[in-house]
Short mmCIF file of C-alpha atoms in Angstrom, two decimals:
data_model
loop_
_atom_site.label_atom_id
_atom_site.label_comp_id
_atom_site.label_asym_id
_atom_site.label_seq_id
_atom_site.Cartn_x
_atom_site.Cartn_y
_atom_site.Cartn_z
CA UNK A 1 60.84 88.16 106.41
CA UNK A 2 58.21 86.01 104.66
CA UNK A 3 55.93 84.83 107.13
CA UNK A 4 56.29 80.94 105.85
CA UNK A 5 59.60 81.32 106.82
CA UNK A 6 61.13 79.28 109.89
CA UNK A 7 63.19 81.60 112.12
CA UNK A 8 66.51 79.89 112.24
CA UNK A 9 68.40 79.25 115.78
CA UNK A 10 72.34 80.73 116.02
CA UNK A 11 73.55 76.68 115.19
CA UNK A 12 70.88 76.55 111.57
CA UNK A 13 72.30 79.83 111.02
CA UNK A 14 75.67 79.18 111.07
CA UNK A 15 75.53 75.89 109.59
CA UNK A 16 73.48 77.27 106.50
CA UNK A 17 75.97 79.86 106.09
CA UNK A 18 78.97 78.23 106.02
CA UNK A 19 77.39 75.91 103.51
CA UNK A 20 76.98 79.04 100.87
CA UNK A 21 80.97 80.70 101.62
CA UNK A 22 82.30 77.27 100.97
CA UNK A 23 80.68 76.53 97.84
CA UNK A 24 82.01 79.87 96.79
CA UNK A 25 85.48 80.13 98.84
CA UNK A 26 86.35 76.11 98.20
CA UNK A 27 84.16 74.94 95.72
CA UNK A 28 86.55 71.30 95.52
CA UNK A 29 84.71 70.95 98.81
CA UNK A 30 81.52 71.07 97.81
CA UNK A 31 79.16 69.54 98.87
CA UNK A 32 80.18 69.21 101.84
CA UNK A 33 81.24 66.50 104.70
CA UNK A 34 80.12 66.70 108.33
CA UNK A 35 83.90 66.83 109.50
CA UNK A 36 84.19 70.13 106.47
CA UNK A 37 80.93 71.57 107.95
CA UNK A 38 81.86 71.73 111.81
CA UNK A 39 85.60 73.21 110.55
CA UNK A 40 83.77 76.06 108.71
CA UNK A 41 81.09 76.75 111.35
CA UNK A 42 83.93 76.52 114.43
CA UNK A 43 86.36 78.82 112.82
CA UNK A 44 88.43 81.17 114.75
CA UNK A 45 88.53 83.97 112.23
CA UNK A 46 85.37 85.43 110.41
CA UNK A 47 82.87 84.70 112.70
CA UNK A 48 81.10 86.61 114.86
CA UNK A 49 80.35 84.45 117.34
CA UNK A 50 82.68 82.28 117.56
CA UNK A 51 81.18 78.76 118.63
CA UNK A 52 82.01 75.40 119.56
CA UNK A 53 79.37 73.04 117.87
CA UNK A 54 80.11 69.47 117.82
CA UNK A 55 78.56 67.03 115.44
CA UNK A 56 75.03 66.30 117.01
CA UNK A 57 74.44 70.29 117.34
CA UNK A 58 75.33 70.21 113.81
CA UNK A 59 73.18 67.06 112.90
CA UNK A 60 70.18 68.57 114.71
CA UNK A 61 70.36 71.61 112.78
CA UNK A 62 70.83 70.23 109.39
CA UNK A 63 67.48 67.93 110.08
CA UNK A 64 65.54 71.37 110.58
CA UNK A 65 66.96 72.99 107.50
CA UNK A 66 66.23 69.90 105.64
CA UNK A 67 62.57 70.56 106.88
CA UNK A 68 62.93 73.88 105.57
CA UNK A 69 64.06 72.86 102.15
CA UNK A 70 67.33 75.41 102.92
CA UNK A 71 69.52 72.29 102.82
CA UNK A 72 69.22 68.68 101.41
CA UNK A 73 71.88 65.44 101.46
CA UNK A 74 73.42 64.45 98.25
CA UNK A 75 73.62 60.84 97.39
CA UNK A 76 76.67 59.38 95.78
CA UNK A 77 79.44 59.25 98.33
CA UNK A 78 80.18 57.02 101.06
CA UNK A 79 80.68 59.91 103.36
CA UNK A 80 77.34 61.97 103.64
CA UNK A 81 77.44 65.61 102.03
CA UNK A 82 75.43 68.10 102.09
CA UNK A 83 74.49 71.13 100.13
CA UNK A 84 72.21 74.08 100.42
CA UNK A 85 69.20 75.32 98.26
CA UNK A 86 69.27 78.96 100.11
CA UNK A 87 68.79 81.31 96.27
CA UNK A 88 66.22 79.05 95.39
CA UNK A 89 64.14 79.03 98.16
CA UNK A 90 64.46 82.50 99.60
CA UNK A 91 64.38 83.95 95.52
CA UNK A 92 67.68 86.22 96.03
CA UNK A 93 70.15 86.70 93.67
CA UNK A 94 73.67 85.53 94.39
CA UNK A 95 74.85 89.17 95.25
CA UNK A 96 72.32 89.46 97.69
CA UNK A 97 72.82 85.86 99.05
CA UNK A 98 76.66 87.03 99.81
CA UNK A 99 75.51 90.07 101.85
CA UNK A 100 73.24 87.90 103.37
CA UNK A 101 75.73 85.04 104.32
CA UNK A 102 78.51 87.72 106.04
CA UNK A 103 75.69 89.19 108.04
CA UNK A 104 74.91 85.22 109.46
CA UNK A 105 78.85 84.77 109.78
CA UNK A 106 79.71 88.25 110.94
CA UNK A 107 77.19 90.22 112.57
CA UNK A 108 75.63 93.51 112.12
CA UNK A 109 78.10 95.48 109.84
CA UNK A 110 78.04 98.98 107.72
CA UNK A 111 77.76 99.17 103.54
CA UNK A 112 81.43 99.52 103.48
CA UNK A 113 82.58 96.79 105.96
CA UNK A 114 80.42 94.41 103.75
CA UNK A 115 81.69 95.27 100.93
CA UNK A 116 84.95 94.18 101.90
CA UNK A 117 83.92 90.92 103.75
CA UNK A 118 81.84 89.69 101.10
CA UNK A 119 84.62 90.50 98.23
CA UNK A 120 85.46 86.32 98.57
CA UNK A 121 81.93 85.43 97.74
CA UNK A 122 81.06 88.80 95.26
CA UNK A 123 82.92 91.63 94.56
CA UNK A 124 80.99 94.35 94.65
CA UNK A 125 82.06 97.63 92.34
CA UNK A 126 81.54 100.32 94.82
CA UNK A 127 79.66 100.94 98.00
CA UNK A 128 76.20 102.18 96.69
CA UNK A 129 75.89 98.71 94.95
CA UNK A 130 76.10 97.16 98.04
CA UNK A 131 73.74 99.48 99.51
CA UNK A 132 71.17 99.11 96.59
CA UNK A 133 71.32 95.56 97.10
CA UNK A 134 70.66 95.55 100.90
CA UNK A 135 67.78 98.21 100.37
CA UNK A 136 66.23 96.02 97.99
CA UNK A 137 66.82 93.11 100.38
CA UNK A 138 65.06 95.30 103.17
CA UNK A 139 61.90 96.25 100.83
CA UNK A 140 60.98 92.74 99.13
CA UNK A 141 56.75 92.74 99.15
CA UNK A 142 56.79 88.92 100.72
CA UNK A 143 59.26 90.19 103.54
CA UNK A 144 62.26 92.05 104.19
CA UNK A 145 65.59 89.69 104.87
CA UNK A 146 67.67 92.03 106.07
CA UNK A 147 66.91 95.51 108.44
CA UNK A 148 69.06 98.95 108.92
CA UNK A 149 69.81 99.48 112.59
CA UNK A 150 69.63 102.49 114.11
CA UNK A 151 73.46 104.55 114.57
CA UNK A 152 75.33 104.01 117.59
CA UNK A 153 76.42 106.90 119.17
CA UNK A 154 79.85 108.31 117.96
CA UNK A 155 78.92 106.28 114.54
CA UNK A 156 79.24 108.09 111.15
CA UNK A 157 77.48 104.88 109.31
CA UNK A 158 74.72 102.84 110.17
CA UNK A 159 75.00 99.30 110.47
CA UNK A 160 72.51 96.23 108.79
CA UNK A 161 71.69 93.30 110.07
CA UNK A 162 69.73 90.06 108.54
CA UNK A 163 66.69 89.02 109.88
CA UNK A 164 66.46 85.34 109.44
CA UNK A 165 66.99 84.61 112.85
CA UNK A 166 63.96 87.01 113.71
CA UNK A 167 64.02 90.81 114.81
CA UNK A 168 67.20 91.60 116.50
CA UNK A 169 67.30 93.32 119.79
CA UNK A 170 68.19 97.08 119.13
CA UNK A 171 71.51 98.37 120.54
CA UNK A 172 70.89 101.07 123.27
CA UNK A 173 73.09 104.22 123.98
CA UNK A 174 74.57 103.01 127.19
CA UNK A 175 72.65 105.20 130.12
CA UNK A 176 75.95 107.14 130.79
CA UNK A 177 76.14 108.60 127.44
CA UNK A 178 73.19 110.80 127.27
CA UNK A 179 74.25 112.13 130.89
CA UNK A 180 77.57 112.87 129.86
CA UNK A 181 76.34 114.71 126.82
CA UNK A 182 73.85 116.93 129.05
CA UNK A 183 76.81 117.19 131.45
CA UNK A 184 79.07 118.36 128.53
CA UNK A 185 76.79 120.93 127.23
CA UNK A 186 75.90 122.12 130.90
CA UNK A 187 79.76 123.17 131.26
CA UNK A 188 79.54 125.02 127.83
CA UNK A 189 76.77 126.75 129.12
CA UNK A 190 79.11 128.11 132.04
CA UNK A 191 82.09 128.83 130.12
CA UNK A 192 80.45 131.01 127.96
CA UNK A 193 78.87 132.90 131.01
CA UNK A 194 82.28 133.24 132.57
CA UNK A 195 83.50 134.46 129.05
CA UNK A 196 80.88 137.30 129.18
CA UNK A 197 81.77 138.12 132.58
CA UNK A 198 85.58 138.33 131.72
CA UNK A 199 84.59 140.32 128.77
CA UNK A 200 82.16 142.89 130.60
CA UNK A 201 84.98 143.20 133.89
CA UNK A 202 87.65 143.64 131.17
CA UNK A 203 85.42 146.46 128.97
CA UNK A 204 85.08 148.10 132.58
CA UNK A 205 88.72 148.24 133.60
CA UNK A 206 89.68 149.69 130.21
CA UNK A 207 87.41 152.72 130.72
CA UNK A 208 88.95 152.85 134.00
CA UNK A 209 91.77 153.34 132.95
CA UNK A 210 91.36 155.56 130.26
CA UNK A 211 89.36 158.25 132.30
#
């Protein structure tokens, strides 16, 4: 991530977030009220957490990401809006900005699983456009924005995670699992002695009983 770059808290990060899906998902909305902005960020569904900000958390976290030029109040209403400047100041493209948003709404997720979450914002053509994207989002010279996490145990892809709230903590294989897997192997071990000794007793009592 470019080092100029604040790292946001879980509050600027959803706030920002929801400000890009609902200029894309309700765009009649847009810019957005206060009362808008804490519906989007408190939703139930498509949100990973799931929080419960009221309007001073909210408040407090649009002041920073004014700071940050990331968000700025539009004049012109009675009501206050607001509205976001995240392309412009981070340089993305609005493809990337998409994968980008889901990963601050949703969590780490694989190629495919944000390919289908982001198909409201972008719809992507296939898979490996998604993943060309996020690899160019993880090699950018001034910083990477988003980061491949190593794959869970039992996992066939590997997941991705963005990085503007800093690095993430990397999942561990829970303790158990590595003993289970030695104790798993350890009883192959023993079956397939027991199937040699079957084998040679079995070999013997043939020639047994053929002499």
């Amino acid at each position: 991530m470019p080092d100029s770059f604040p790292i946001l808290s879980v509050v600027e990060t959803r706030v920002l977030a929801t400000l890009v899906e609902k200029q894309r998902t309700v765009p009649d909305t847009y810019p957005m009220s206060l009362n808008a902005l804490a519906a989007g960020c408190n939703q139930k569904t498509s949100r990973n957490p799931v929080l419960e900000l009221g309007e001073s958390d909210i408040l407090q976290a649009i002041d920073s990401l004014k700071e940050a030029r990331l968000v700025s109040e539009v004049s012109g209403s009675r009501v206050p809006r607001f509205a976001h400047q995240f392309e412009r100041v981070l340089g993305v493209p609005t493809q990337a900005s998409a994968l980008i948003t889901v990963l601050m709404l949703r969590g780490p997720q694989t190629a495919g699983e944000l390919r289908l979450n982001c198909e409201r914002l972008h719809k992507f053509a296939d898979i490996s456009s998604v993943e060309a994207f996020l690899e160019e989002l993880a090699s950018r010279a001034e910083g990477g924005l988003v980061l491949e996490l190593p794959r869970l145990p039992g996992a066939r892809e590997n997941r991705w995670t963005h990085l503007l709230s800093g690095q993430p903590a990397i999942e561990q294989a829970p303790a158990s699992a590595s003993g289970s897997r030695s104790e798993i192997e350890e009883l192959r071990t023993r079956v397939a002695a027991l199937e040699s000794e079957v084998g040679e007793l079995r070999a013997a009592l043939e020639r047994v009983l053929a002499a």
